[in-house]
mmCIF file of C-alpha atoms in Angstrom:
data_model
loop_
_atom_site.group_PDB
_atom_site.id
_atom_site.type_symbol
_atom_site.label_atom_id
_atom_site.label_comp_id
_atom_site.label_asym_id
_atom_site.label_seq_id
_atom_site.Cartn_x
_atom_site.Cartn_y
_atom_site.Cartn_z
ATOM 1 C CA UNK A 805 6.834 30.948 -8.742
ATOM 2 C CA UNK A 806 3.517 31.025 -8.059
ATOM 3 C CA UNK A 807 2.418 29.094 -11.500
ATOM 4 C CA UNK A 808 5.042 26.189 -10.596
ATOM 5 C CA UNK A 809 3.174 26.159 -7.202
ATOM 6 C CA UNK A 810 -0.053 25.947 -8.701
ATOM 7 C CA UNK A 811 1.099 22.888 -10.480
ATOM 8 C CA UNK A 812 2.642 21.283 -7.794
ATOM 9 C CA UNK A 813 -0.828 21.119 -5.939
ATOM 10 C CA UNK A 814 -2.972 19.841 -9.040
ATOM 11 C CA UNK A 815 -0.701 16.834 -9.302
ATOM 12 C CA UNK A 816 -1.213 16.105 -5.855
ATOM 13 C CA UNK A 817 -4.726 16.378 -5.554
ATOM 14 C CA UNK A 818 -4.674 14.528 -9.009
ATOM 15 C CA UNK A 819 -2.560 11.686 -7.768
ATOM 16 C CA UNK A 820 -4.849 11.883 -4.518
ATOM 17 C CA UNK A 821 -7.665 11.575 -6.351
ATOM 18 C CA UNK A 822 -6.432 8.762 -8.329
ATOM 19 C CA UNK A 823 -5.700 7.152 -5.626
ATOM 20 C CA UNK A 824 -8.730 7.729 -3.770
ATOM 21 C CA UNK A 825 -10.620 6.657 -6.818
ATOM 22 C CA UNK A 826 -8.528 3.177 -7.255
ATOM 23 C CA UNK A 827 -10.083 0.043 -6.662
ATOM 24 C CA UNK A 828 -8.842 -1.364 -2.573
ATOM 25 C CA UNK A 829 -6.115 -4.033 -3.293
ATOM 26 C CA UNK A 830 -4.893 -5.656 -0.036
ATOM 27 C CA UNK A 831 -1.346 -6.015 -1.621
ATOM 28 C CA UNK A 832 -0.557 -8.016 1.229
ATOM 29 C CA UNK A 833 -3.785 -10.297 0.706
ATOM 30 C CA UNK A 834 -2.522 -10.872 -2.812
ATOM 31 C CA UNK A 835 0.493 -12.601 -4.302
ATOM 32 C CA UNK A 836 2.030 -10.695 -6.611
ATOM 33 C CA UNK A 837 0.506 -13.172 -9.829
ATOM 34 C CA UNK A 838 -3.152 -12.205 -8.192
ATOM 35 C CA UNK A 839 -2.224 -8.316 -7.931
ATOM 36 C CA UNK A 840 -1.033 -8.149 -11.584
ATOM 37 C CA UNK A 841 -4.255 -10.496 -12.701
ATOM 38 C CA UNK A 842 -6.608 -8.046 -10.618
ATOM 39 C CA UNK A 843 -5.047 -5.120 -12.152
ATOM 40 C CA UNK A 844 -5.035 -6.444 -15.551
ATOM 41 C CA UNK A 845 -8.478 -7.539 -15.144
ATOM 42 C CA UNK A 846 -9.367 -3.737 -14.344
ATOM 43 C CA UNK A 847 -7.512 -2.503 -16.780
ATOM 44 C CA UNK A 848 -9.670 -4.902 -19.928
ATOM 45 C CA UNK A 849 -12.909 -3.036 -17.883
ATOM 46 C CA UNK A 850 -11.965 0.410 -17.442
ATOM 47 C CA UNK A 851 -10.450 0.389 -21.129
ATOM 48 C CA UNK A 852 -13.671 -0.523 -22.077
ATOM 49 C CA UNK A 853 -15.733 2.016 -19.949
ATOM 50 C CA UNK A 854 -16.692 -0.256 -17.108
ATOM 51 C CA UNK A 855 -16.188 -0.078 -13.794
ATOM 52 C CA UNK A 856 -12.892 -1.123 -11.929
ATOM 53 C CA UNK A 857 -13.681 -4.161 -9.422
ATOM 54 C CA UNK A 858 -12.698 -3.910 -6.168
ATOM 55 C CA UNK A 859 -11.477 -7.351 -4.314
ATOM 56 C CA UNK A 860 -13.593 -9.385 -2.317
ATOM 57 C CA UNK A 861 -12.585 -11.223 0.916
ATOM 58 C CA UNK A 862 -15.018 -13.952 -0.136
ATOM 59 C CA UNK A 863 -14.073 -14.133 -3.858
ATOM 60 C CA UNK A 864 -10.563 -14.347 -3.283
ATOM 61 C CA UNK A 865 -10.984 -16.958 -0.502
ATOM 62 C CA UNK A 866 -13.059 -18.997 -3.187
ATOM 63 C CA UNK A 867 -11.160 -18.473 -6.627
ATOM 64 C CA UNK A 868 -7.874 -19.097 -4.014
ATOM 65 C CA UNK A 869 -9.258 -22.462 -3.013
ATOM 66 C CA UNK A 870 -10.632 -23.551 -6.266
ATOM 67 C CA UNK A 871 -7.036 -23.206 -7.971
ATOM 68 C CA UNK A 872 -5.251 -24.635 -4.822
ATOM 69 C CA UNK A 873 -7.943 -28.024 -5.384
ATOM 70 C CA UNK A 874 -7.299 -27.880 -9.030
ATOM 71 C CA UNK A 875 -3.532 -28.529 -8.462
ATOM 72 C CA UNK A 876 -3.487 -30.824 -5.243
ATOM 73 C CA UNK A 877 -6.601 -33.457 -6.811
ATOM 74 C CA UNK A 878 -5.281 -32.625 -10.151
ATOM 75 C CA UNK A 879 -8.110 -31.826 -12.346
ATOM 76 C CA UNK A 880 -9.212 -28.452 -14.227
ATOM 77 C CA UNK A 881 -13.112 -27.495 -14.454
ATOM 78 C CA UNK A 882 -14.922 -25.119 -12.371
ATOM 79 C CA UNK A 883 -17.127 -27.959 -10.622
ATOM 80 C CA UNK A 884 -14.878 -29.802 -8.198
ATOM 81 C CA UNK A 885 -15.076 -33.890 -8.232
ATOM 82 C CA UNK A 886 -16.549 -36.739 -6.389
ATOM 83 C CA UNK A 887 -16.275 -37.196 -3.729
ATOM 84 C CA UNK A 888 -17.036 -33.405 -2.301
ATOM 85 C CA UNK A 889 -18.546 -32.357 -5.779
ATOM 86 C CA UNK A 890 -19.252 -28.635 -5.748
ATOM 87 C CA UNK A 891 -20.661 -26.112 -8.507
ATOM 88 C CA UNK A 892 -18.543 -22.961 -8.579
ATOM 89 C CA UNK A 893 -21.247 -20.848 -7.481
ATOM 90 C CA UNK A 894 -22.032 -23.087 -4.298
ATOM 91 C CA UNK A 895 -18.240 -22.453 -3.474
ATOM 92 C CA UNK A 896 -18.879 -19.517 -3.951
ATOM 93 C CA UNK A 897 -21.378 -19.412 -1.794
ATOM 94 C CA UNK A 898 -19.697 -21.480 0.927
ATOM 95 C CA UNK A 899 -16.840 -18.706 0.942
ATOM 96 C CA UNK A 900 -18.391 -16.153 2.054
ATOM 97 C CA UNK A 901 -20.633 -14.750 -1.182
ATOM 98 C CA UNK A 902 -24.222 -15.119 0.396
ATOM 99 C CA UNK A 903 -27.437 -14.818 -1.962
ATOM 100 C CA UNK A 904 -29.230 -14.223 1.050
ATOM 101 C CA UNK A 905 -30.465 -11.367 1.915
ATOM 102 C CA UNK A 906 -29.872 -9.968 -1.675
ATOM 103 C CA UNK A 907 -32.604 -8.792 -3.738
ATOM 104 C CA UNK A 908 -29.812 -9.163 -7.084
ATOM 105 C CA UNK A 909 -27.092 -11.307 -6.881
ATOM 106 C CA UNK A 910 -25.155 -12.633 -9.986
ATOM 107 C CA UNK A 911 -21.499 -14.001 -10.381
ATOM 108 C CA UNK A 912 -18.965 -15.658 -13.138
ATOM 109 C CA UNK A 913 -15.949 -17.569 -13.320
ATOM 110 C CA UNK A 914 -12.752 -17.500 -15.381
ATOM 111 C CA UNK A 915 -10.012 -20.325 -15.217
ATOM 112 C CA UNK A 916 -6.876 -21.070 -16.347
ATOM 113 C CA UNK A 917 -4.131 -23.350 -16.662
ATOM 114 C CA UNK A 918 -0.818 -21.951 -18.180
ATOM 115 C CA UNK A 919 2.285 -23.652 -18.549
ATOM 116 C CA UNK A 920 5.909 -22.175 -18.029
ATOM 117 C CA UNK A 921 6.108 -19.303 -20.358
ATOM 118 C CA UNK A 922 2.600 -19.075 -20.864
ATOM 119 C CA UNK A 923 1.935 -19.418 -17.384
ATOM 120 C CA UNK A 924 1.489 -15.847 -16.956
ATOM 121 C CA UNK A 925 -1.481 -13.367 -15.245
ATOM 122 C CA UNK A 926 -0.827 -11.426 -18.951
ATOM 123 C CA UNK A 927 -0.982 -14.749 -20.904
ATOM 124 C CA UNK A 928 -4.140 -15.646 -18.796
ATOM 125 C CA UNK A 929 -6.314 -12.516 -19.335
ATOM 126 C CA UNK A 930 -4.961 -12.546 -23.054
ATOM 127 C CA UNK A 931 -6.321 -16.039 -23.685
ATOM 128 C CA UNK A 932 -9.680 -14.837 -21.804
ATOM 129 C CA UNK A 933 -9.821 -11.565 -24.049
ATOM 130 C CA UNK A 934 -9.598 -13.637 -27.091
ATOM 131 C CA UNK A 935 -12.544 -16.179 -25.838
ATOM 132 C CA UNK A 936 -16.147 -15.019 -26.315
ATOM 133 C CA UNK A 937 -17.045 -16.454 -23.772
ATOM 134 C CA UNK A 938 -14.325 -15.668 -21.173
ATOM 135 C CA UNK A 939 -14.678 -12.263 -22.454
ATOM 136 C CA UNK A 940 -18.195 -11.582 -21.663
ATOM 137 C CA UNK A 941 -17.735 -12.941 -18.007
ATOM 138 C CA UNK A 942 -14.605 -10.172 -17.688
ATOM 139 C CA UNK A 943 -16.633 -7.548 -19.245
ATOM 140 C CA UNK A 944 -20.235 -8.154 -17.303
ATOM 141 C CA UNK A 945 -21.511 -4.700 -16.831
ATOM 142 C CA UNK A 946 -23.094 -5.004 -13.671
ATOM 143 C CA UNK A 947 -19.865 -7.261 -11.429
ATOM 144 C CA UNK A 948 -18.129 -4.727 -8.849
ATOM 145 C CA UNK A 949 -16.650 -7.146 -7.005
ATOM 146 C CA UNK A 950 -13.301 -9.458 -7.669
ATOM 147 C CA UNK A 951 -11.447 -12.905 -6.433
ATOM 148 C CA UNK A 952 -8.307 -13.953 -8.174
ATOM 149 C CA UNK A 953 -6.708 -16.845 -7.037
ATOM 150 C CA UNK A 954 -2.735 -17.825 -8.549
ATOM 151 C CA UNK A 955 -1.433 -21.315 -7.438
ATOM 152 C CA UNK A 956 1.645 -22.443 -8.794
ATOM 153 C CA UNK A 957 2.228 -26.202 -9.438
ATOM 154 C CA UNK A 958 5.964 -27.084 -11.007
ATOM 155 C CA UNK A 959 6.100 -25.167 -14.023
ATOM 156 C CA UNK A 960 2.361 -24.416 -14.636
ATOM 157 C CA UNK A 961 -0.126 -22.293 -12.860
ATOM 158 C CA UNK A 962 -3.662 -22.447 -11.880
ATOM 159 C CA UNK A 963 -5.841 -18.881 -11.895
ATOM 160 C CA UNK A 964 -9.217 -18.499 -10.861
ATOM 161 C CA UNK A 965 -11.556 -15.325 -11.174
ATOM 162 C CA UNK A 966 -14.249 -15.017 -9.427
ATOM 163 C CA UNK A 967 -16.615 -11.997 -10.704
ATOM 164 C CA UNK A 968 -19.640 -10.842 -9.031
ATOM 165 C CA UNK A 969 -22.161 -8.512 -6.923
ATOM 166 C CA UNK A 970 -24.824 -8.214 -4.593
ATOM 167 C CA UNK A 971 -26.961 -6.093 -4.075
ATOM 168 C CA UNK A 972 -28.839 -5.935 -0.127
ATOM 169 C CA UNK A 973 -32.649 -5.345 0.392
#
């Protein structure tokens, strides 16, 4: 009796712990595309050793926008067009993700575009993983902080993710 008792209380303090330890996600914040891409996302990092990002207000406002633009002015880049041309990081910036007042501040962004079946959170971190370049931004050692942003536009989707972290004076 008392051994199955002393079990019962290690998985709860190991599920509270696990839970404790989790990265936030404002499930209601999130559509379900940007919770499975977040979690996804943290699962490539903390596979890999790195730490889980937690989701940023300000990132998720931006990488939300960004994808939302993409599909209404129909183009796909990470620098919006004339006549309101914007770098990502400026709309970054704009949302909410201040450099001032930082003594390190660094950020990256992921997009893509993926088409019924392959217009998936799992097909979009897949065809990240398997791009250098897409990679390295996922797998930045130093981001803590996430925006994901999933916009659906007929049969293809739009996902933004914005990596990145400050650090105050």
């Amino acid at each position: 009796m008392k051994t199955r008792s002393g079990i019962v209380i290690l998985l709860i303090a190991v599920v509270a712990l696990l839970l404790w330890a989790a990265p936030v996600l404002a499930s209601s914040q999130l559509n379900s595309y940007e919770q499975q891409l977040a979690k996804l996302i943290n699962h490539e990092r903390t596979s890999r050793g790195l730490a889980s990002l937690g989701i940023n207000d300000s990132l998720v406002g931006s990488a939300r926008a960004h994808s939302s633009d993409m599909v209404q002015r129909k183009y796909f880049s990470h620098d919006s067009p004339a006549p309101n041309a914007e770098t990502w990081s400026s709309r970054i910036v704009r949302y909410g993700y201040k450099r001032s007042g930082c003594r390190f501040w660094e950020a990256g962004e992921d997009l893509y575009k993926g088409k019924q079946l392959f217009g998936s959170p799992v097909a979009a971190v897949d065809a990240w993983m398997h791009s250098a370049g897409h990679r390295a931004v996922i797998l930045t050692k130093v981001f803590r902080d996430m925006g994901v942003g999933a916009v659906q536009s007929g049969d293809s989707w739009y996902f933004t993710l914005d990596l990145g972290r400050r650090i105050t004076q």
